[in-house]
Every structure is written in C-alpha cells, then in structure tokens.
C-alpha cells in the first residue's frame, strides 16, 4: 500500500517529471498519428494513380485495336503516329503497373497467375504483336498478316482482364481505406485510452499529492497559527506580570511610573487635577509576625479589593511594595483637596473594618499622604515624593491619619536631609556621648545599674536629646553607628568606675533593630566587654518589642540568643506600648522587662494598677526581673514596690547624668546603701 502510495504520490516538487512524461506520451501519440495520416495520404494517392493507369490501359488497348483496324484498311501517317504513341503509353503503363502497382496478392495473381492467362502475359503478347504490326506499317509492308495475328489475340479477354484489373485495384484501394479507417478508430481509441491513463496515473496522483501537500500546508499553517496565538498569549502574560503585582493583581511601580509620566504629559480632562494617594498600612508588620505571612497576604488582598472598589475605571491602583499602595486618580479642580481627603478618610474607615482570618478577627489601620500635580510639580518623581512626604507626616501624626502635601512639608524634608548630613558628621567626629540614668533596686535601695542614653554634643546647638535625632537615625540606618559609639564609650566609663571604686554597677545599653540585625554585633559587643576586663554579666542590652516584629527579625533573634548565651542580660524595653507576642516572649531568653513610663504614670488609676499588677505577675511567672520606668514621685515608688517590681528608674531617682555628673553622683552615693529620696 505504502509502495503504491509512494509511486502514486510524487512529491509536489517532482511533478514536473510526471508532466514531462505526459507531454512525451502525447507527443508520441501525435507523431504516430501524423505518420499514419501521411502514409494513408500517400497510399490513397498511389491507389488513385494505379486505378487511373489501370483504366488508361483499358482505354489504350481499345484505341490500339481501333487504330490497328483503321491502319489495316488504309495507312495514314497520322494514325500511325497515334498508334505508336498509344502503344508506347500502353507499354509504359504496363511496365509501371508491374513494377509498382501490384500491391495485393489478388492483383499479383491477376497479372502473373498461369503462364499465358495472366494479364501480364496477355499484355506483353499484345504489345509484341502490336509492335510487330507497327513495324510492318512503318516499313510500308502489307500489315494483313500482322493484323490477323493481332486479331488472334483474344482482345475481349484482354479487355475484360484489364477491366478486372481496375476492379481489383479499386477493391484494393477500398480495402486499404477500410483498414485505414479502422486504424484511425484504433488510434482514436488509443488516444482516449492514453488520456484516461494519463489522467489516472499522472494527473490524478498529481492532483492528489498537490491536495495532500495543500492539506499538510494548511495543517502546518493552523499549527503555526496556534503557536503564534500561544506565543501571543504568553507574551501578554509576561507583559502583564512585568507590570503587575503577583499577589494582589494590582499594577506595580513600573506601570505606575509609566502611567504617571503619560498622565502628567497629557493635560487630561479640563478642570481636573491629577492626584497621587500614598497609602501605608499601620500594624501590618505585627500581623505578619504574629499570625504568619499567609494572614498578611489575606490582609493585603483585602486592602487591594477595597482600593479597587473605590476608584473609577481610569484610575490606577498600585501595590508599591510591602504594605504600601498608591492610587493615581483625577479630581475635579473645585475642592479637589477637600474631596481627596474625604475619600482617603472613607478608605481608612473601610480598611479598619476587622477581617476574620482563621477564626480570628484581625484589623489594620492605614495612613494616607495625598499630593496633587500643579504648575510647580510637573516631574512624576516629585509628585510621588510629595505624596511620600505627606504620608510621612500622616504617620508622624499617629495611626489612621490623612495628610495632604503642602510646601511647608518640603521644608521639613529638607531640614531632615540637612539633619541626616549632620548626624553623619557627628558620627565621624564622635559627637555622640552617653549620659547615664541610674536604676535603683527596691529590695536594697541600692544603685544597681546605669542605663546609657545617647546625647549629641552639637557644635553650635549644644546638647541635643534623642527624640530629635533617633527617629531619623533609625529610618536612615545610622542608628547602629550611634549605638556602637554610645556602647563603646559607656563601657569605657564602666571600666573606669570599676577600676576607680572597685564597684561594678550593671550597665544597660539600648540596641536598635538595625544593630541587632548586624551579623557581628553580638561578637563585637562580647569582645568589647572582654577587652575592658569586664564580666559579660555586668552588661544588659535593651531591645524594644517592635524590634522583634519588624522584618528580618530572625537575625535579631539570633543576636539575642548569642548575647544571652554569653551571659549578658536582655531586657524588653518600653513594655506595654508595643504589640506583645506572648509566644515570642516565652521563646526568647529575656532576663527582664521594663514597664513603659506611660503605664507607670497612670498607676493611680485602679484599672492601670491592675494592668501593672498583671504584668508583674506575668514577669514573675516567667522569672523575669521587672524594671519600672519613669518613676517620678514617692507615691509611684511605694506602689511599684508594693506591686513587687524589682527596680525603679526615673527622674524621681535621678535624671540621666553626664559623665562628670555621674562621677559626682556616684561619689555621693556609690557603695552606700542610701535610701533614695522618693
Ligand atoms: P528609653 O530607652 O525608654 O529611655 C528612657 C527615656 O525616658 C530617656 O529619655 C530618659 O531620659 C527618659 N526618662 C527617664 N525617667 C523619666 C521620668 O521620670 N520622666 C520623664 N518624662 N522621662 C524620663 P531620652 O534619654 O531622651 O531617650 C529617649 C529614647 O531614646 C530612649 O528611651 C531610647 O528609646 C532612645 N535612646 C536613647 N539613647 C539611645 C541609644 O544609645 N541607642 C538607641 N538605640 N536608642 C536610644
Ligand atoms: Ca532604654
Ligand atoms: Ca524605655
């Protein structure tokens, strides 16, 4: 089957061989038909000539006899000439017939059959006698004898025989013509057969293989089209994912940048203003840290849904990374700022609605900064920057706040930029120095420790307190340099005190999240303590709860474990203000907690007192020492002691002291079991 198919189905490129073959066969058929035609034509004209000559012979034989009789009666020169020419013509015609005209057996038999009955013999005898007569006549002799001889020839038989010869020649011609007709019929039949065979063996398979090739081409075309469509879809997906956030499906920063540029370049609808709303979630990191990343994802998707629901079709909602979103939209120029703020507030209300995740009710807040493009703000980056500044201001104002950018905010930013440069310089010039705030032990009334707190000795502005630089130092990461400068210098002082007085108070230093995430922070601190000949147990590190829930807290956890492993104390600072995770509290090797002064200051209130009592109970249960911060009055002191706190710290005991003040202070108090004033 396949062999047959191979034979039948030539490759379309080789069809020319088939066409050549078909043409050759047609040419051969034409050539043979032409050959046959011309042979037939030649034959029929020859036949006509034979019949013609045959008829002439018959006529000449009669003429010769007639002339012979006339000459026998009386000779005329004219008749003699006629006889001579008729006789010559007859002899010539006979010779021609004998040589060329006998083409059938019948004709040959008619001429040569029997020795003297054949027409040949008769004709030759006739010629001989007629010539003898003619010769006598020319000589002028009496032709009677010769005439008698001639008459003796059976002229009737000759005439009949010549007649018969013509009949035979005609019959032969008819037979040949019949054969020719049959031959032509056969040729026609063969031509038809040839066409059929060519059709079947050449053109049909050719058509078949062309169809087949076309089919295959069509299939290949369809497959290619499908591939093209698939490629198109894939390109679309790639293009989509290049411009969209995979989690929420919102556009990403790249798409925002493109859209912002094009919208700022185009004027947009008349009487409208382009607005950027920068949204940052409050407490999102806490949810991620306490409930896990998948709960965080649910919150982000929920916020994405809320934001997509409040905008119009041609507005653009972007996830700008982490828990930040940016909306690009237009507001009518009249009351644009007021309307944008109202919308932002309603967005915050929606975001604040609790969502249930794994049977737990979870709520986040949001801060929003708003900025509008105007004649001065034509650069997309500046517009985004303005919204970012407004957001920063909103966050500074507390949770769930909205701020719209105004020029004064930029001054704040510029001041911060200046301040940052100054902090960098201050780090280089070692302008940060520690002050020390003592800790008092309730049980003994002794000074049990000192907390090192940073002060900036500004070259022109005097001493600057942490509140004015810690925030910026934290947001820029410069805080870890400050931490280290304060820690080094505080350790130096501690070593000095220990050497001078033979008394070793416990030193606590504050460590920011940035410091705790430094891979070598713990080993550097351990080495610095050892270098000064101090025991590790003399030093404690204070960490805030938020440190442990900000991103990358794993590294901070490792640092804490490392420090605790070397015998350093680890205190949770500002306890009660952050978002405490009890599981983390139990899992980490804390040695104590410092109750924030906002809680301590409310100790007079029964509810607050209950909270304090609960915290102290919790700390006892976990074998943690309790330090009460911000103790500023004797009443507070008494109540805290009654609650069972271990240590007190606050202005009521001592404000933070400079190095000189500390030495003075220690001179007065060190080693002595002084009861403190409060
Ligand atoms: P903090 O660690 O909670 O330190 C206690 C702060 O409360 C100190 O403010 C101290 O002066 C103040 N304070 C103590 N007792 C009282 C009181 O009875 N009443 C009032 N009103 N305030 C009291 P300071 O020194 O301004 O430090 C503020 C914060 O700056 C510190 O809070 C700490 O979070 C941060 N900080 C200070 N020094 C450093 C440092 O070297 N590194 C890091 N990372 N943070 C530091
Ligand atoms: Ca502290
Ligand atoms: Ca504190």
XYZ file of C-alpha atoms and ligand atoms in Angstrom:
726
model
C 0.000 0.000 0.000
C 2.701 2.390 1.003
C 4.781 1.442 -2.063
C 1.788 2.128 -4.286
C 1.169 5.333 -2.492
C 4.819 6.255 -2.952
C 4.540 5.633 -6.657
C 1.251 7.475 -6.973
C 2.073 10.325 -4.712
C 5.010 12.103 -6.117
C 6.418 14.922 -4.101
C 4.879 18.112 -5.489
C 8.365 19.368 -6.347
C 8.864 16.347 -8.663
C 5.583 16.718 -10.501
C 7.451 18.178 -13.457
C 8.711 14.625 -14.207
C 5.114 13.452 -14.499
C 4.157 16.375 -16.660
C 7.181 15.712 -18.892
C 6.159 12.079 -19.203
C 2.577 13.065 -20.006
C 3.771 15.546 -22.625
C 6.117 12.937 -24.150
C 3.278 10.414 -24.450
C 1.035 12.998 -26.083
C 3.848 13.971 -28.457
C 4.453 10.309 -29.312
C 0.741 9.802 -29.970
C 0.652 12.907 -32.139
C 3.758 11.825 -34.061
C 2.407 8.358 -34.734
C -0.961 9.747 -35.773
C 0.798 12.173 -38.096
C 2.890 9.297 -39.559
C -0.215 7.250 -40.106
C -2.039 10.110 -41.753
C 0.739 10.888 -44.162
C 1.211 7.184 -45.049
C -2.529 6.932 -45.653
C -2.463 10.032 -47.821
C 0.459 8.703 -49.799
C -1.262 5.309 -50.137
C -4.548 6.788 -51.297
C -2.917 8.997 -53.930
C -0.917 5.986 -55.092
C -4.092 3.916 -55.252
C -5.742 6.622 -57.311
C -2.804 6.613 -59.683
C -2.895 2.816 -60.015
C -6.652 2.903 -60.747
C -6.097 5.746 -63.138
C -3.326 3.950 -65.029
C -5.305 0.707 -64.928
C -8.257 2.499 -66.554
C -5.942 4.127 -69.078
C -4.554 0.727 -70.079
C -8.072 -0.453 -70.800
C -8.756 2.622 -72.874
C -5.373 2.346 -74.664
C -5.913 -1.319 -75.550
C -9.166 -0.417 -77.294
C -7.571 2.559 -79.014
C -4.679 0.419 -80.251
C -7.102 -2.145 -81.672
C -9.139 0.603 -83.293
C -6.094 2.268 -84.856
C -4.746 -1.123 -85.983
C -8.024 -1.847 -87.811
C -8.037 1.571 -89.378
C -4.431 1.260 -90.474
C -5.191 -2.174 -91.859
C -7.796 -0.542 -94.068
C -5.560 2.258 -95.220
C -2.470 3.720 -93.870
C -2.255 7.303 -92.782
C 0.760 8.816 -91.236
C -1.362 10.425 -88.635
C -2.927 7.174 -87.448
C 0.459 5.513 -87.430
C 1.790 8.211 -85.153
C -1.213 7.796 -82.938
C -0.696 4.052 -82.798
C 2.974 4.470 -81.967
C 2.237 6.839 -79.116
C -0.682 4.750 -77.762
C 1.432 1.654 -77.919
C 4.334 3.365 -76.115
C 1.974 4.653 -73.485
C 0.418 1.221 -73.047
C 3.814 -0.457 -72.728
C 4.976 2.180 -70.316
C 1.773 1.888 -68.251
C 2.098 -1.870 -68.150
C 5.719 -1.702 -67.038
C 4.779 0.773 -64.327
C 1.955 -1.400 -63.062
C 4.171 -4.482 -62.993
C 6.834 -2.615 -61.107
C 4.730 -0.534 -58.714
C 1.076 -1.309 -58.966
C 0.783 -4.890 -57.782
C 0.351 -4.420 -54.111
C -2.134 -7.134 -53.273
C -1.974 -10.891 -53.746
C -5.107 -10.694 -55.824
C -3.558 -8.150 -58.138
C -0.368 -10.115 -58.386
C -2.287 -13.316 -59.074
C -4.350 -11.478 -61.709
C -1.240 -10.371 -63.571
C 1.055 -13.309 -63.037
C -1.360 -16.194 -62.439
C -0.953 -19.025 -65.129
C 1.772 -18.732 -67.749
C -0.337 -17.244 -70.533
C -3.687 -16.448 -68.881
C -2.240 -13.778 -66.555
C -2.727 -10.197 -67.595
C 0.988 -9.658 -67.710
C 1.460 -12.339 -70.316
C -1.576 -11.188 -72.279
C -0.459 -7.582 -72.185
C 3.085 -8.405 -73.224
C 1.802 -10.610 -76.085
C -0.490 -7.789 -77.137
C 2.341 -5.296 -77.044
C 4.649 -7.600 -79.029
C 2.052 -8.192 -81.762
C 1.066 -4.553 -81.876
C 4.711 -3.514 -82.153
C 5.246 -6.069 -84.946
C 2.270 -4.603 -86.752
C 3.575 -1.125 -86.238
C 6.972 -2.131 -87.595
C 5.364 -3.602 -90.733
C 3.369 -0.472 -91.204
C 6.456 1.692 -90.922
C 8.258 -0.407 -93.402
C 5.328 0.064 -95.730
C 4.725 -3.670 -95.949
C 1.333 -5.272 -96.021
C 0.078 -5.354 -92.450
C -2.569 -8.014 -93.074
C -0.651 -10.939 -91.592
C 0.339 -8.983 -88.517
C -3.172 -7.671 -88.226
C -4.512 -11.160 -88.297
C -2.029 -12.172 -85.580
C -3.172 -9.275 -83.522
C -6.775 -10.072 -84.033
C -5.936 -13.616 -82.942
C -5.193 -12.256 -79.570
C -8.331 -12.543 -77.569
C -8.848 -8.809 -77.272
C -12.093 -9.296 -75.451
C -10.315 -11.355 -72.823
C -7.600 -8.693 -72.611
C -10.182 -6.010 -72.253
C -12.067 -7.999 -69.642
C -8.826 -8.697 -67.815
C -7.835 -5.034 -67.868
C -11.288 -4.197 -66.626
C -10.901 -6.786 -63.897
C -7.527 -5.295 -63.019
C -9.138 -1.901 -62.498
C -11.828 -3.543 -60.381
C -9.124 -5.275 -58.336
C -7.189 -2.005 -57.947
C -10.373 -0.281 -56.781
C -11.224 -3.079 -54.375
C -7.650 -2.987 -53.036
C -7.955 0.773 -52.554
C -11.273 0.369 -50.741
C -9.810 -2.378 -48.543
C -6.846 -0.194 -47.709
C -9.114 2.734 -46.976
C -11.178 0.481 -44.712
C -8.051 -0.618 -42.911
C -7.022 2.942 -42.560
C -10.381 3.879 -41.088
C -10.071 1.010 -38.630
C -6.559 2.076 -37.863
C -7.730 5.611 -37.242
C -10.503 4.341 -34.991
C -7.872 2.382 -33.127
C -5.666 5.463 -32.902
C -8.602 7.455 -31.545
C -9.296 4.718 -29.039
C -5.668 4.646 -28.047
C -5.665 8.422 -27.709
C -8.691 8.205 -25.432
C -7.019 5.366 -23.510
C -3.858 7.425 -23.274
C -5.775 10.386 -21.898
C -7.535 8.157 -19.377
C -4.258 6.518 -18.360
C -2.556 9.880 -18.080
C -5.452 11.168 -16.077
C -5.359 8.200 -13.735
C -1.651 7.625 -13.494
C -0.319 11.130 -13.790
C -2.799 13.933 -13.283
C -4.950 12.339 -10.621
C -1.979 11.377 -8.389
C -0.507 14.772 -9.123
C -3.721 16.445 -8.047
C -3.822 14.056 -5.107
C -0.319 14.896 -3.970
C -0.914 18.613 -4.531
C -4.079 18.310 -2.424
C -2.125 16.344 0.136
C 0.618 18.964 0.169
C -2.009 21.693 0.472
C -3.644 19.795 3.344
C -0.317 19.440 5.075
C 0.378 23.101 4.434
C -2.981 24.002 5.895
C -2.342 21.808 8.958
C 1.103 23.321 9.361
C -0.432 26.750 8.938
C -3.073 26.045 11.564
C -0.407 24.688 13.933
C 1.707 27.762 13.304
C -1.266 29.996 13.945
C -1.938 28.137 17.200
C 1.732 28.504 18.160
C 1.531 32.189 17.288
C -1.571 32.569 19.416
C 0.104 30.705 22.278
C 3.187 32.881 21.914
C 0.986 35.952 21.841
C -0.823 34.843 24.990
C 2.487 34.059 26.671
C 3.887 37.441 25.680
C 0.747 39.029 27.089
C 1.172 37.087 30.339
C 4.839 38.095 30.547
C 3.945 41.706 29.788
C 1.160 41.537 32.395
C 3.384 40.053 35.082
C 6.083 42.610 34.296
C 3.600 45.327 35.160
C 1.518 43.702 37.905
C 1.882 42.524 41.461
C 1.517 38.727 41.569
C -0.248 38.645 44.939
C -2.951 41.274 44.531
C -3.063 41.562 40.734
C -2.729 45.337 41.079
C -0.302 47.219 38.889
C 3.259 47.548 40.114
C 5.600 50.508 40.423
C 6.802 50.166 36.837
C 3.275 50.522 35.485
C 2.613 53.365 37.893
C 5.728 55.201 36.685
C 4.635 54.802 33.031
C 1.067 55.881 33.757
C 2.185 58.813 35.871
C 4.511 60.068 33.173
C 1.911 59.809 30.423
C -0.822 61.381 32.553
C 1.416 64.242 33.576
C 2.376 64.852 29.963
C -1.216 64.780 28.720
C -3.450 67.516 30.012
C -6.288 65.162 30.892
C -9.879 66.325 31.158
C -10.201 70.069 31.523
C -10.979 71.320 35.011
C -9.435 68.277 36.679
C -6.316 67.703 38.764
C -4.045 64.674 38.924
C -3.767 63.223 42.418
C -1.422 60.670 43.983
C -2.611 58.955 47.145
C 0.106 57.068 49.024
C -1.330 54.541 51.467
C 0.694 52.713 54.117
C -0.857 50.156 56.437
C -0.424 50.532 60.183
C 0.411 47.462 62.304
C 0.786 45.269 59.231
C 4.189 44.001 60.320
C 2.693 42.877 63.606
C 0.097 40.772 61.786
C 2.764 39.226 59.597
C 4.935 38.470 62.629
C 2.235 37.109 64.894
C -0.242 35.429 62.503
C 2.114 34.467 59.714
C 2.753 35.609 56.162
C -0.372 33.977 54.737
C -2.576 36.040 57.072
C -0.618 39.068 55.927
C -1.385 38.101 52.321
C -5.105 37.908 53.098
C -4.976 41.402 54.607
C -3.114 42.784 51.572
C -5.588 41.215 49.140
C -8.480 42.590 51.164
C -6.991 46.084 51.055
C -6.368 45.708 47.308
C -10.065 44.835 46.890
C -11.175 47.823 48.934
C -8.965 50.213 46.970
C -10.044 48.794 43.606
C -13.648 49.209 44.718
C -13.419 52.911 45.486
C -11.716 54.107 42.307
C -13.087 54.795 38.845
C -12.141 52.764 35.786
C -9.465 55.106 34.533
C -7.803 55.438 37.951
C -4.801 53.263 38.706
C -4.289 51.315 41.932
C -0.723 50.129 42.508
C 0.895 47.944 45.110
C 4.060 49.905 45.678
C 5.721 47.110 47.658
C 5.274 45.622 51.149
C 2.217 47.177 52.772
C 2.219 50.305 50.606
C -0.277 51.194 47.894
C -0.501 54.159 45.561
C -3.636 55.373 43.800
C -3.349 57.598 40.759
C -6.593 59.444 40.065
C -8.191 62.676 38.962
C -10.347 65.049 40.970
C -12.437 67.946 39.712
C -10.426 71.130 40.257
C -13.087 72.633 42.557
C -12.497 71.478 46.145
C -10.013 68.848 44.905
C -8.050 68.669 48.157
C -11.173 68.520 50.338
C -12.695 65.771 48.203
C -9.453 63.777 48.144
C -9.149 63.966 51.930
C -12.772 62.861 52.335
C -12.180 59.943 50.038
C -8.951 58.998 51.864
C -10.800 59.051 55.177
C -13.501 56.775 53.857
C -10.783 54.426 52.537
C -9.219 54.319 56.012
C -12.633 53.545 57.544
C -13.073 50.623 55.160
C -9.549 49.302 55.753
C -10.044 49.483 59.527
C -13.009 47.122 59.413
C -11.826 43.862 61.013
C -11.469 40.776 58.812
C -11.718 37.218 60.075
C -8.674 35.083 59.356
C -8.566 31.543 60.763
C -11.383 32.376 63.184
C -9.501 35.395 64.451
C -10.656 38.941 63.968
C -7.799 40.968 62.528
C -7.707 44.681 61.899
C -5.161 47.004 60.400
C -5.066 50.746 60.072
C -3.797 52.949 57.296
C -2.078 56.292 56.910
C -2.534 58.249 53.686
C -0.489 61.009 52.106
C -2.025 62.992 49.257
C -0.323 65.140 46.636
C -1.646 66.972 43.568
C 0.201 67.939 40.436
C 0.279 71.656 39.727
C 2.302 74.163 37.758
C 5.309 73.654 40.052
C 5.007 69.883 40.146
C 5.461 68.543 36.648
C 8.032 65.863 37.444
C 6.413 62.490 38.277
C 9.127 61.681 40.815
C 8.497 64.956 42.592
C 4.757 64.272 42.706
C 5.368 60.804 44.172
C 7.912 62.279 46.558
C 5.377 64.868 47.734
C 2.799 62.140 48.416
C 5.512 60.229 50.312
C 6.296 63.316 52.412
C 2.592 63.805 53.175
C 2.387 60.125 54.166
C 5.362 60.553 56.454
C 3.616 63.468 58.104
C 0.412 61.435 58.427
C 2.344 58.650 60.137
C 4.054 61.099 62.447
C 0.656 62.371 63.464
C -0.359 58.845 64.577
C -2.357 55.973 63.124
C -5.193 56.285 60.596
C -4.372 59.835 59.614
C -4.566 61.647 56.269
C -2.285 64.493 55.258
C -2.287 66.487 52.065
C 1.063 67.771 50.877
C 1.853 71.441 51.290
C 5.010 73.467 50.801
C 5.946 73.529 54.482
C 6.263 69.768 54.467
C 9.019 70.032 51.923
C 10.861 72.327 54.328
C 10.597 69.594 56.930
C 12.080 67.125 54.490
C 14.847 69.498 53.602
C 15.552 70.014 57.296
C 15.682 66.259 57.747
C 18.083 65.952 54.869
C 20.275 68.546 56.490
C 19.944 66.794 59.843
C 20.935 63.486 58.320
C 24.123 65.024 56.942
C 24.819 66.478 60.352
C 24.316 63.086 62.016
C 26.801 61.544 59.602
C 29.310 64.233 60.511
C 28.596 63.823 64.208
C 29.256 60.085 63.972
C 32.591 60.814 62.284
C 33.581 63.371 64.922
C 32.426 61.134 67.769
C 29.962 63.800 68.886
C 27.622 61.258 70.470
C 28.254 60.629 74.120
C 26.394 58.659 76.750
C 24.573 60.036 79.757
C 23.696 57.618 82.500
C 20.417 57.132 84.305
C 20.694 55.032 87.451
C 18.441 52.078 88.336
C 17.507 51.567 91.924
C 16.867 48.186 93.485
C 13.635 48.219 95.518
C 14.760 45.450 97.813
C 18.008 47.071 98.942
C 17.572 50.693 97.990
C 20.980 50.492 96.287
C 22.006 51.796 92.885
C 22.018 48.550 90.963
C 22.666 49.782 87.460
C 23.043 52.542 84.919
C 21.287 52.929 81.573
C 23.418 54.587 78.917
C 21.373 57.107 76.915
C 22.661 58.975 73.877
C 23.276 62.714 73.771
C 24.504 64.671 70.776
C 27.097 67.313 71.626
C 26.215 69.618 68.755
C 28.990 72.027 67.773
C 26.629 75.042 67.710
C 23.270 73.967 69.187
C 24.586 72.449 72.408
C 23.272 69.139 73.703
C 20.569 67.519 71.604
C 18.251 64.873 73.116
C 17.470 61.556 71.362
C 13.899 62.499 70.473
C 15.321 64.960 67.922
C 17.570 62.530 66.086
C 16.757 58.893 66.983
C 13.792 58.690 64.573
C 15.791 59.913 61.603
C 18.840 57.876 62.616
C 16.610 54.789 62.702
C 14.964 55.446 59.361
C 18.342 56.022 57.729
C 20.096 53.110 59.444
C 22.652 55.492 61.006
C 21.399 54.451 64.444
C 23.694 51.431 64.558
C 26.760 53.696 64.406
C 25.313 55.802 67.231
C 24.501 52.662 69.286
C 28.034 51.466 68.918
C 29.595 54.819 69.768
C 27.445 55.077 72.926
C 28.097 51.450 73.901
C 31.881 51.779 73.487
C 32.049 54.977 75.491
C 29.688 53.657 78.194
C 31.800 50.506 78.566
C 34.886 52.720 78.938
C 33.174 54.632 81.740
C 32.017 51.426 83.433
C 35.534 50.008 83.327
C 36.807 53.277 84.802
C 34.249 53.244 87.623
C 35.032 49.631 88.343
C 38.766 50.360 88.458
C 38.393 53.531 90.486
C 35.770 52.473 93.022
C 36.004 48.703 92.965
C 32.238 48.844 92.454
C 30.575 47.446 89.397
C 27.038 48.626 88.642
C 25.146 46.811 85.892
C 25.279 48.773 82.635
C 22.365 48.637 80.197
C 22.723 49.817 76.621
C 19.957 50.376 74.060
C 20.227 48.349 70.872
C 18.174 49.302 67.842
C 16.725 46.785 65.405
C 19.435 47.775 62.933
C 22.187 46.891 65.439
C 20.614 43.547 66.293
C 20.434 42.657 62.622
C 24.171 43.329 62.171
C 25.722 39.866 61.807
C 28.753 40.684 64.007
C 27.024 42.890 66.599
C 26.947 40.209 69.310
C 30.541 39.082 68.811
C 31.785 42.688 68.727
C 29.942 43.520 71.936
C 31.184 40.390 73.707
C 34.734 41.190 72.588
C 34.449 44.864 73.660
C 33.328 43.786 77.147
C 36.164 41.272 77.425
C 38.715 43.833 76.129
C 37.894 46.089 79.077
C 38.247 43.272 81.592
C 34.537 43.380 82.414
C 32.355 40.321 83.094
C 29.598 39.815 80.480
C 27.017 39.606 83.257
C 27.715 43.271 84.035
C 26.098 44.320 80.783
C 22.476 44.164 79.653
C 21.006 45.031 76.304
C 17.608 46.721 75.980
C 15.527 45.807 72.958
C 12.084 47.108 72.085
C 9.239 44.773 71.229
C 8.909 46.294 67.762
C 12.487 45.253 67.012
C 11.361 41.661 67.111
C 8.387 42.027 64.836
C 9.950 44.137 62.140
C 11.009 42.306 59.013
C 14.148 40.147 59.110
C 13.723 39.607 62.854
C 15.348 36.169 62.550
C 18.774 37.760 62.570
C 17.819 39.834 65.658
C 16.632 36.657 67.392
C 19.981 35.005 66.645
C 21.856 38.013 68.048
C 19.792 37.957 71.245
C 20.417 34.233 71.680
C 24.136 34.769 71.089
C 24.319 37.551 73.709
C 22.272 35.624 76.259
C 24.493 32.616 75.624
C 27.475 34.729 76.742
C 25.713 35.726 79.956
C 24.545 39.220 79.018
C 21.161 40.360 80.327
C 18.415 41.006 77.775
C 15.644 43.438 78.721
C 12.449 44.209 76.846
C 12.240 47.976 76.742
C 9.044 50.075 76.741
C 6.975 47.000 77.655
C 3.253 47.607 77.299
C 3.433 50.057 74.388
C 4.083 47.670 71.569
C 2.362 44.625 70.245
C 3.470 41.879 72.587
C 3.522 38.361 71.355
C 3.450 36.087 74.359
C 4.809 33.180 72.356
C 7.849 35.234 71.403
C 8.250 36.418 74.958
C 8.415 32.821 76.134
C 10.656 31.669 73.320
C 13.404 34.286 73.706
C 15.981 34.298 76.535
C 14.910 37.590 78.120
C 16.117 38.311 81.614
C 13.808 41.192 82.398
C 11.260 43.706 81.185
C 10.989 47.442 81.571
C 7.452 48.701 82.094
C 6.966 51.811 79.979
C 6.593 55.067 81.800
C 3.186 55.724 80.198
C 1.862 52.776 82.238
C 3.750 53.769 85.367
C 2.429 57.325 85.261
C -1.142 56.015 85.415
C -0.597 53.821 88.454
C -3.001 55.919 90.485
C -5.883 54.711 88.349
C -7.254 51.359 89.544
C -7.546 49.899 86.017
C -3.964 50.865 85.162
C -2.832 49.487 88.522
C -4.487 46.172 87.635
C -2.646 46.054 84.316
C 0.629 46.757 86.110
C -0.099 44.026 88.627
C -0.847 41.612 85.786
C 2.420 42.491 84.048
C 4.369 41.967 87.256
C 2.575 38.637 87.766
C 3.400 37.610 84.216
C 7.070 38.545 84.671
C 7.249 36.608 87.920
C 5.744 33.582 86.227
C 8.410 33.774 83.558
C 11.168 34.513 86.033
C 11.860 37.928 84.534
C 13.141 40.894 86.533
C 10.811 43.910 86.374
C 12.070 47.469 85.961
C 9.570 50.321 86.310
C 10.483 53.263 84.085
C 9.663 56.929 84.611
C 9.204 56.721 88.357
C 8.885 60.341 89.301
C 7.013 60.525 92.622
C 7.279 58.884 96.057
C 3.708 57.597 95.690
C 4.551 55.806 92.479
C 7.683 54.413 94.110
C 5.718 52.976 97.029
C 3.015 51.432 94.871
C 5.524 49.869 92.495
C 7.428 48.399 95.391
C 4.168 47.054 96.771
C 3.355 45.500 93.388
C 6.633 43.591 93.549
C 8.765 45.402 90.933
C 12.483 44.713 91.231
C 13.985 48.002 90.058
C 12.920 51.591 89.601
C 14.227 54.164 87.182
C 13.030 57.711 86.714
C 13.511 61.387 87.333
C 12.366 60.770 90.907
C 15.585 58.832 91.447
C 17.824 60.644 89.050
C 17.705 62.278 85.692
C 20.199 60.957 83.158
C 23.645 62.234 84.212
C 26.647 63.321 82.224
C 29.982 61.670 82.853
C 31.066 64.374 85.298
C 27.662 64.498 86.980
C 27.724 60.725 87.268
C 31.122 60.727 88.963
C 29.875 63.364 91.389
C 26.657 61.455 91.885
C 28.497 58.227 92.446
C 30.914 59.929 94.811
C 27.941 60.814 96.858
C 26.084 57.518 96.574
C 28.359 54.695 95.370
C 28.614 51.688 97.506
C 26.472 53.292 100.170
C 23.136 51.780 100.941
C 21.435 55.134 100.616
C 17.724 55.264 100.659
C 16.711 57.349 97.710
C 14.738 60.467 98.389
C 11.482 59.168 96.999
P 14.269 54.789 76.753
O 15.259 53.741 76.416
O 12.950 54.304 77.210
O 14.936 55.702 77.785
C 14.263 56.312 78.749
C 13.919 57.680 78.374
O 12.975 58.210 79.332
C 15.092 58.636 78.416
O 14.902 59.682 77.508
C 15.015 59.226 79.807
O 15.627 60.483 79.901
C 13.504 59.348 79.959
N 13.091 59.322 81.373
C 13.566 58.563 82.366
N 12.901 58.769 83.515
C 11.941 59.703 83.230
C 10.910 60.332 84.003
O 10.745 60.090 85.212
N 10.093 61.234 83.379
C 10.294 61.525 82.038
N 9.474 62.386 81.470
N 11.243 60.924 81.287
C 12.066 60.025 81.889
P 15.966 60.017 76.442
O 17.306 59.909 77.034
O 15.523 61.268 75.839
O 15.834 58.837 75.476
C 14.707 58.697 74.742
C 14.753 57.415 73.992
O 15.758 57.440 73.019
C 15.092 56.215 74.839
O 14.026 55.719 75.515
C 15.592 55.256 73.815
O 14.488 54.595 73.200
C 16.224 56.157 72.827
N 17.646 56.135 73.012
C 18.400 56.878 73.849
N 19.705 56.556 73.719
C 19.777 55.579 72.815
C 20.837 54.809 72.251
O 22.017 54.945 72.575
N 20.531 53.892 71.311
C 19.248 53.692 70.954
N 19.012 52.787 70.054
N 18.211 54.373 71.442
C 18.490 55.318 72.398
Ca 16.001 52.066 77.213
Ca 12.039 52.690 77.911
